[in-house]
Amino acid sequence: MLSTPEKLSVKQALSDLSSQEKGLSQKEAAARLEKYGRNELAQKKGKSPIVKFLSQFNDPMIFILLAAAVISILLKEVADSAIILCVVLLNGIVGYVQESRAEKAIDALKKMSTPKAVVKRVGSAEEIDAALLVPGDIVLLEAGRIIPADLRLIESSNLKIEESALTGESVPAEKDCRFVAEGDTAIGDRINMAYMSTPVTYGRGVGIVTATGMDTEIGKIAKILEESDNEMTPLQKRLADLGKLLGIMAVVLCVVLFLLAVVQHRNVFDMLLTAISLAVAAIPEGMPAVVTIVLALGVQRMVKSRTIVRRLPAVETLGAVNVVCSDKTGTLTQNRMTTVKSYFDSEIVVPKELDAQKAAMYLEGFTLCNDASIEDGKYVGDPTETALLDMSALFSMDRPALEQKCPRINEIPFDSDRKLMTTVHNYGDRKLSYTKGALDVILKHTKDIYDGGKIRPITQDDVKNISDAAFSMAKDALRVLALAFRESGGEAVEDGLCFLGLVGMIDPPRPEAKQAVESCRKAGVRTVMITGDHKDTAFAVAREIGIADDASQCISGDELNRMTQEELNEKVSSLRVFARVSPEHKVMIVRALKANGNIVSMTGDGVNDAPSLRAADIGIAMGITGTDVAKGAADMVLTDDNFATIRKAIEEGRNIYNNIKKATIYLLSSNIGEVVTMFIGVAVGWPAPLSAVNILWVNLVTDSLPALALGADTGSPDVMKEKPRAPKESLFSHGGTALLIIYGVLIGLTTLVGFILGCYEAMYGAGHFILSNLAHINFGSKDVLIEGRTFAVTVLAISELFHAVGMRDTKKSIFRMNHLNNKLMWVSVLFGFILQFIIVQTPVSRFFGANPLTLSQWLTVLLLAVMPLVMHEIIVLVQFIKKRAGNKK
């Protein structure tokens, strides 16, 4: 798509208007379309299926696996290379399928149609595709229309435009074509401008196009998104570091093994094969696939919780989040004005507590002096007026039915200069006019007050009480409207009024938002509100929800303009509410939070949220009210627009990370065990206790199934009582390294013992064990070596199955675990036993270089293999004793 190379200045636009009051000619419009391009946002070209598939292999551990496969092919070890390539391919397929599913789900959420625009050309109005608009075009606006480009207003009549998607303000902006800005003015304060993609909610107007396509305010945001880079998630960084470390370890082990070969005068080719086996042993070949599948399983669980994940690694990032930056309008609040207080008969009450009979005139006045309506079950009109209809509905009062009874016979529409609206209604025996608007204006035209069902002259005390009530509402950041009435002969008069009452309204918090914010706080997650609304309104909502408790925790966009990024970095930790901010401010805030070592999540639904969604560690967009731009920039989309869903997503993210951590320690303990087995065996002059095929079998098949079962674990119910993990926290923190070494060395030693016992039995039979006979084992015998390796690989495989059961909870005895809530673990352990039995006891054993075992040999293997569970119970007991001793102190 073409983007606009430049834009028409407001001065040039107005100059065009003075010379072409009839609008552009078709020839001039075509010329400008050629010059400026179509009025469309440039879109990044999507990845082709091939590129998307290949991108799944951009991982250090995958590179190491591919290198191992290539070397295996060169050494004609076809079986080894085939198994490695299969797991690499599986990893790529799973990642590709999940990414494609997410994109399809996002596409399904798009409901926007091609926008149209009514434009004046050659003196007549015509409707054209908005994409064909050019700078200098004259656009006609009316309620219900979407602004097709950035416009400088040249006419406005009670014009109101809903700009929440761009500015974050919950109330439609009142526009005035006569306004002239002085100096730099925030977007929300440019009341003589209308911006692309914002809807007209009231009135009418005419504007001249000043910018199209990428030069509009929406376009500027799109440019910011194009310039943003996708950062690696914490888990991706940890796994990348681990992959590099394992790669270096593999190279070092190979070099050391060659040095041993030289010292021991061994066959270089044989040692090269052994070195490859050792390198294979050092790398957990199944880990990339396991991590990808665990993340995919988590994604499927999150779909049930109404969350679409666009990038798999984003799931675990949620577990590390310690700051949630949330847009106010539509995210923490309902994006729907609601009446929350009524002042009638000298009392402030909640609207539903009004006496319907006594307050009949009050309710009827706000219902009849109203232009909002209901179409197809949805309110249409100004949000302030729809809120008044909601209040009427509490008392089963319906505007169409009421207007049939009391038809409107005259009116004076709302005007931003008068700040009043008046309608006259025929009550049959009499005619009444209702006037609603700003309190200060209504009081100037009021002479009476409706009090206790009677009309009496208004006094200074009455005015003071009314003003105090209005101040009380305003203090809570409520928008206050006053209502008055008078007897009428049919004419609409706004003088000699009788005061009826006040109403206070606000865009209220979502019912579940307060609980969600509190739950996040207990979990060590701080919620920060970022909004385009005014400071007082933002603080009032933040205080009610529990985000902020002091005005000093709030800052406005004007204050941010006077700060450098470094100054904000220093102050941001004490701030909770950012009001009247621009898209650039939002990105600045996210960067400041990240500069302080935080893992930042940004939630939002508007176009103005998109840059910060991209800048955050994880962006979460709203699926229902969210714009396509926001969804495209986010890592996740909430299909129910519920802030409380984020709490569930964070819990899921933490459990997924813990499961990946358990699976990683589990897999690497097997690798360390293999390295210990291989290195010690070769160092003492024995042949390699395990072949490359043996190692790949354990790493890719036997280990992977229990690892997936660990990844599918239900997780701890207390995970949200813990603090978020540190951004740079290792996968092996909190005792993980110790567990890795203990279990790795234990599994390695038991595997070595199995190897020796297998070789011994091949030489001397299963009789009495004589220690001195160990020195006379003939490792050069093929039968002896096969028997030893059969014992070794079986002990290694089955010990890993037992080890997986204990790894479900390293702080709890296996006798106290609930084994029924992870049936997949039982399936994987049983399946692992069956597979190991098949490769040992059936003809397929030849492929793996194994011999069938007798019943007594199987019992010996099981006795050795159960050692990890014995060690698990010992570790749990030691932890219990230490904890008990600590409690006594």
PDB file of N, CA and C in Angstrom, residues 485-541:
ATOM      1  N   PHE A 485     -37.173  22.671  35.468  1.00  0.00           N
ATOM      2  CA  PHE A 485     -38.352  22.646  34.614  1.00  0.00           C
ATOM      3  C   PHE A 485     -39.136  23.955  34.798  1.00  0.00           C
ATOM      4  N   ARG A 486     -40.182  24.140  33.977  1.00  0.00           N
ATOM      5  CA  ARG A 486     -41.089  25.274  34.117  1.00  0.00           C
ATOM      6  C   ARG A 486     -42.368  24.996  33.325  1.00  0.00           C
ATOM      7  N   GLU A 487     -43.420  25.652  33.763  1.00  0.00           N
ATOM      8  CA  GLU A 487     -44.676  25.591  33.001  1.00  0.00           C
ATOM      9  C   GLU A 487     -44.453  26.332  31.682  1.00  0.00           C
ATOM     10  N   SER A 488     -45.063  25.833  30.606  1.00  0.00           N
ATOM     11  CA  SER A 488     -44.830  26.447  29.301  1.00  0.00           C
ATOM     12  C   SER A 488     -46.126  26.491  28.495  1.00  0.00           C
ATOM     13  N   GLY A 489     -46.164  27.480  27.658  1.00  0.00           N
ATOM     14  CA  GLY A 489     -47.314  27.574  26.768  1.00  0.00           C
ATOM     15  C   GLY A 489     -47.039  26.888  25.449  1.00  0.00           C
ATOM     16  N   GLY A 490     -45.915  26.184  25.385  1.00  0.00           N
ATOM     17  CA  GLY A 490     -45.509  25.506  24.153  1.00  0.00           C
ATOM     18  C   GLY A 490     -44.183  26.035  23.651  1.00  0.00           C
ATOM     19  N   GLU A 491     -43.819  27.223  24.125  1.00  0.00           N
ATOM     20  CA  GLU A 491     -42.550  27.797  23.712  1.00  0.00           C
ATOM     21  C   GLU A 491     -41.409  27.202  24.566  1.00  0.00           C
ATOM     22  N   ALA A 492     -40.205  27.199  23.981  1.00  0.00           N
ATOM     23  CA  ALA A 492     -39.026  26.716  24.696  1.00  0.00           C
ATOM     24  C   ALA A 492     -38.320  27.917  25.310  1.00  0.00           C
ATOM     25  N   VAL A 493     -38.406  28.020  26.619  1.00  0.00           N
ATOM     26  CA  VAL A 493     -37.821  29.158  27.332  1.00  0.00           C
ATOM     27  C   VAL A 493     -36.847  28.640  28.383  1.00  0.00           C
ATOM     28  N   GLU A 494     -35.695  29.276  28.477  1.00  0.00           N
ATOM     29  CA  GLU A 494     -34.670  28.848  29.444  1.00  0.00           C
ATOM     30  C   GLU A 494     -34.475  29.927  30.510  1.00  0.00           C
ATOM     31  N   ASP A 495     -35.560  30.401  31.050  1.00  0.00           N
ATOM     32  CA  ASP A 495     -35.492  31.413  32.093  1.00  0.00           C
ATOM     33  C   ASP A 495     -36.671  31.185  33.048  1.00  0.00           C
ATOM     34  N   GLY A 496     -36.542  31.680  34.281  1.00  0.00           N
ATOM     35  CA  GLY A 496     -37.602  31.490  35.253  1.00  0.00           C
ATOM     36  C   GLY A 496     -37.803  30.026  35.582  1.00  0.00           C
ATOM     37  N   LEU A 497     -36.682  29.283  35.715  1.00  0.00           N
ATOM     38  CA  LEU A 497     -36.741  27.839  35.899  1.00  0.00           C
ATOM     39  C   LEU A 497     -36.972  27.443  37.354  1.00  0.00           C
ATOM     40  N   CYS A 498     -37.425  26.215  37.529  1.00  0.00           N
ATOM     41  CA  CYS A 498     -37.610  25.626  38.856  1.00  0.00           C
ATOM     42  C   CYS A 498     -36.621  24.467  38.985  1.00  0.00           C
ATOM     43  N   PHE A 499     -35.708  24.555  39.934  1.00  0.00           N
ATOM     44  CA  PHE A 499     -34.660  23.552  40.096  1.00  0.00           C
ATOM     45  C   PHE A 499     -35.250  22.220  40.573  1.00  0.00           C
ATOM     46  N   LEU A 500     -34.827  21.113  39.882  1.00  0.00           N
ATOM     47  CA  LEU A 500     -35.312  19.777  40.239  1.00  0.00           C
ATOM     48  C   LEU A 500     -34.261  18.943  40.971  1.00  0.00           C
ATOM     49  N   GLY A 501     -33.038  18.882  40.437  1.00  0.00           N
ATOM     50  CA  GLY A 501     -32.013  18.072  41.080  1.00  0.00           C
ATOM     51  C   GLY A 501     -30.754  17.951  40.249  1.00  0.00           C
ATOM     52  N   LEU A 502     -29.831  17.127  40.757  1.00  0.00           N
ATOM     53  CA  LEU A 502     -28.538  16.891  40.114  1.00  0.00           C
ATOM     54  C   LEU A 502     -28.357  15.391  39.890  1.00  0.00           C
ATOM     55  N   VAL A 503     -27.500  15.080  38.966  1.00  0.00           N
ATOM     56  CA  VAL A 503     -27.077  13.702  38.778  1.00  0.00           C
ATOM     57  C   VAL A 503     -25.558  13.695  38.592  1.00  0.00           C
ATOM     58  N   GLY A 504     -24.889  12.722  39.231  1.00  0.00           N
ATOM     59  CA  GLY A 504     -23.434  12.584  39.094  1.00  0.00           C
ATOM     60  C   GLY A 504     -23.128  11.280  38.391  1.00  0.00           C
ATOM     61  N   MET A 505     -22.305  11.348  37.359  1.00  0.00           N
ATOM     62  CA  MET A 505     -22.006  10.128  36.594  1.00  0.00           C
ATOM     63  C   MET A 505     -20.522   9.994  36.323  1.00  0.00           C
ATOM     64  N   ILE A 506     -20.127   8.772  36.057  1.00  0.00           N
ATOM     65  CA  ILE A 506     -18.726   8.475  35.778  1.00  0.00           C
ATOM     66  C   ILE A 506     -18.675   7.193  34.971  1.00  0.00           C
ATOM     67  N   ASP A 507     -17.565   6.994  34.288  1.00  0.00           N
ATOM     68  CA  ASP A 507     -17.321   5.699  33.659  1.00  0.00           C
ATOM     69  C   ASP A 507     -16.821   4.792  34.785  1.00  0.00           C
ATOM     70  N   PRO A 508     -17.668   3.916  35.313  1.00  0.00           N
ATOM     71  CA  PRO A 508     -17.324   3.199  36.545  1.00  0.00           C
ATOM     72  C   PRO A 508     -16.347   2.053  36.317  1.00  0.00           C
ATOM     73  N   PRO A 509     -15.654   1.668  37.382  1.00  0.00           N
ATOM     74  CA  PRO A 509     -14.751   0.513  37.280  1.00  0.00           C
ATOM     75  C   PRO A 509     -15.532  -0.760  36.972  1.00  0.00           C
ATOM     76  N   ARG A 510     -14.899  -1.687  36.301  1.00  0.00           N
ATOM     77  CA  ARG A 510     -15.516  -2.999  36.121  1.00  0.00           C
ATOM     78  C   ARG A 510     -15.704  -3.631  37.494  1.00  0.00           C
ATOM     79  N   PRO A 511     -16.777  -4.346  37.720  1.00  0.00           N
ATOM     80  CA  PRO A 511     -17.040  -4.931  39.040  1.00  0.00           C
ATOM     81  C   PRO A 511     -15.913  -5.816  39.545  1.00  0.00           C
ATOM     82  N   GLU A 512     -15.259  -6.523  38.619  1.00  0.00           N
ATOM     83  CA  GLU A 512     -14.217  -7.463  39.028  1.00  0.00           C
ATOM     84  C   GLU A 512     -12.827  -6.831  39.105  1.00  0.00           C
ATOM     85  N   ALA A 513     -12.703  -5.557  38.669  1.00  0.00           N
ATOM     86  CA  ALA A 513     -11.381  -4.930  38.586  1.00  0.00           C
ATOM     87  C   ALA A 513     -10.713  -4.772  39.954  1.00  0.00           C
ATOM     88  N   LYS A 514     -11.474  -4.330  40.956  1.00  0.00           N
ATOM     89  CA  LYS A 514     -10.890  -4.096  42.283  1.00  0.00           C
ATOM     90  C   LYS A 514     -10.315  -5.380  42.864  1.00  0.00           C
ATOM     91  N   GLN A 515     -11.070  -6.458  42.763  1.00  0.00           N
ATOM     92  CA  GLN A 515     -10.608  -7.738  43.293  1.00  0.00           C
ATOM     93  C   GLN A 515      -9.379  -8.226  42.530  1.00  0.00           C
ATOM     94  N   ALA A 516      -9.384  -8.024  41.208  1.00  0.00           N
ATOM     95  CA  ALA A 516      -8.249  -8.450  40.397  1.00  0.00           C
ATOM     96  C   ALA A 516      -6.992  -7.667  40.754  1.00  0.00           C
ATOM     97  N   VAL A 517      -7.133  -6.355  40.959  1.00  0.00           N
ATOM     98  CA  VAL A 517      -5.994  -5.515  41.338  1.00  0.00           C
ATOM     99  C   VAL A 517      -5.436  -5.952  42.700  1.00  0.00           C
ATOM    100  N   GLU A 518      -6.339  -6.232  43.646  1.00  0.00           N
ATOM    101  CA  GLU A 518      -5.914  -6.669  44.979  1.00  0.00           C
ATOM    102  C   GLU A 518      -5.232  -8.035  44.918  1.00  0.00           C
ATOM    103  N   SER A 519      -5.772  -8.924  44.099  1.00  0.00           N
ATOM    104  CA  SER A 519      -5.169 -10.245  43.941  1.00  0.00           C
ATOM    105  C   SER A 519      -3.770 -10.135  43.352  1.00  0.00           C
ATOM    106  N   CYS A 520      -3.616  -9.244  42.375  1.00  0.00           N
ATOM    107  CA  CYS A 520      -2.293  -9.020  41.782  1.00  0.00           C
ATOM    108  C   CYS A 520      -1.328  -8.444  42.811  1.00  0.00           C
ATOM    109  N   ARG A 521      -1.832  -7.535  43.649  1.00  0.00           N
ATOM    110  CA  ARG A 521      -0.971  -6.930  44.686  1.00  0.00           C
ATOM    111  C   ARG A 521      -0.430  -7.995  45.636  1.00  0.00           C
ATOM    112  N   LYS A 522      -1.302  -8.914  46.056  1.00  0.00           N
ATOM    113  CA  LYS A 522      -0.872  -9.985  46.952  1.00  0.00           C
ATOM    114  C   LYS A 522       0.159 -10.898  46.283  1.00  0.00           C
ATOM    115  N   ALA A 523       0.088 -10.967  44.971  1.00  0.00           N
ATOM    116  CA  ALA A 523       1.025 -11.798  44.228  1.00  0.00           C
ATOM    117  C   ALA A 523       2.298 -11.036  43.866  1.00  0.00           C
ATOM    118  N   GLY A 524       2.432  -9.807  44.391  1.00  0.00           N
ATOM    119  CA  GLY A 524       3.627  -9.016  44.126  1.00  0.00           C
ATOM    120  C   GLY A 524       3.606  -8.310  42.786  1.00  0.00           C
ATOM    121  N   VAL A 525       2.413  -8.179  42.205  1.00  0.00           N
ATOM    122  CA  VAL A 525       2.277  -7.519  40.900  1.00  0.00           C
ATOM    123  C   VAL A 525       1.627  -6.157  41.098  1.00  0.00           C
ATOM    124  N   ARG A 526       2.337  -5.098  40.723  1.00  0.00           N
ATOM    125  CA  ARG A 526       1.837  -3.735  40.887  1.00  0.00           C
ATOM    126  C   ARG A 526       1.042  -3.321  39.651  1.00  0.00           C
ATOM    127  N   THR A 527      -0.120  -2.719  39.869  1.00  0.00           N
ATOM    128  CA  THR A 527      -0.955  -2.231  38.763  1.00  0.00           C
ATOM    129  C   THR A 527      -0.766  -0.724  38.618  1.00  0.00           C
ATOM    130  N   VAL A 528      -0.485  -0.293  37.397  1.00  0.00           N
ATOM    131  CA  VAL A 528      -0.289   1.119  37.088  1.00  0.00           C
ATOM    132  C   VAL A 528      -1.326   1.532  36.050  1.00  0.00           C
ATOM    133  N   MET A 529      -2.022   2.649  36.311  1.00  0.00           N
ATOM    134  CA  MET A 529      -3.029   3.133  35.369  1.00  0.00           C
ATOM    135  C   MET A 529      -2.426   4.183  34.449  1.00  0.00           C
ATOM    136  N   ILE A 530      -2.634   3.997  33.147  1.00  0.00           N
ATOM    137  CA  ILE A 530      -2.168   4.955  32.146  1.00  0.00           C
ATOM    138  C   ILE A 530      -3.380   5.357  31.308  1.00  0.00           C
ATOM    139  N   THR A 531      -3.711   6.639  31.300  1.00  0.00           N
ATOM    140  CA  THR A 531      -4.945   7.066  30.634  1.00  0.00           C
ATOM    141  C   THR A 531      -4.815   8.444  30.011  1.00  0.00           C
ATOM    142  N   GLY A 532      -5.707   8.711  29.068  1.00  0.00           N
ATOM    143  CA  GLY A 532      -5.767  10.046  28.466  1.00  0.00           C
ATOM    144  C   GLY A 532      -6.748  10.937  29.185  1.00  0.00           C
ATOM    145  N   ASP A 533      -7.431  10.410  30.207  1.00  0.00           N
ATOM    146  CA  ASP A 533      -8.407  11.190  30.953  1.00  0.00           C
ATOM    147  C   ASP A 533      -7.717  12.215  31.850  1.00  0.00           C
ATOM    148  N   HIS A 534      -8.516  13.111  32.420  1.00  0.00           N
ATOM    149  CA  HIS A 534      -7.971  14.136  33.292  1.00  0.00           C
ATOM    150  C   HIS A 534      -7.488  13.533  34.603  1.00  0.00           C
ATOM    151  N   LYS A 535      -6.582  14.254  35.251  1.00  0.00           N
ATOM    152  CA  LYS A 535      -5.899  13.753  36.445  1.00  0.00           C
ATOM    153  C   LYS A 535      -6.875  13.431  37.569  1.00  0.00           C
ATOM    154  N   ASP A 536      -7.845  14.325  37.820  1.00  0.00           N
ATOM    155  CA  ASP A 536      -8.792  14.121  38.917  1.00  0.00           C
ATOM    156  C   ASP A 536      -9.651  12.880  38.680  1.00  0.00           C
ATOM    157  N   THR A 537     -10.132  12.734  37.450  1.00  0.00           N
ATOM    158  CA  THR A 537     -10.954  11.580  37.115  1.00  0.00           C
ATOM    159  C   THR A 537     -10.157  10.293  37.251  1.00  0.00           C
ATOM    160  N   ALA A 538      -8.936  10.312  36.728  1.00  0.00           N
ATOM    161  CA  ALA A 538      -8.079   9.124  36.786  1.00  0.00           C
ATOM    162  C   ALA A 538      -7.788   8.727  38.230  1.00  0.00           C
ATOM    163  N   PHE A 539      -7.467   9.709  39.078  1.00  0.00           N
ATOM    164  CA  PHE A 539      -7.153   9.401  40.473  1.00  0.00           C
ATOM    165  C   PHE A 539      -8.371   8.858  41.216  1.00  0.00           C
ATOM    166  N   ALA A 540      -9.547   9.419  40.916  1.00  0.00           N
ATOM    167  CA  ALA A 540     -10.769   8.953  41.585  1.00  0.00           C
ATOM    168  C   ALA A 540     -11.018   7.476  41.285  1.00  0.00           C
ATOM    169  N   VAL A 541     -10.854   7.085  40.030  1.00  0.00           N
ATOM    170  CA  VAL A 541     -11.042   5.687  39.654  1.00  0.00           C
ATOM    171  C   VAL A 541      -9.944   4.823  40.273  1.00  0.00           C
TER     172      VAL A 541
END
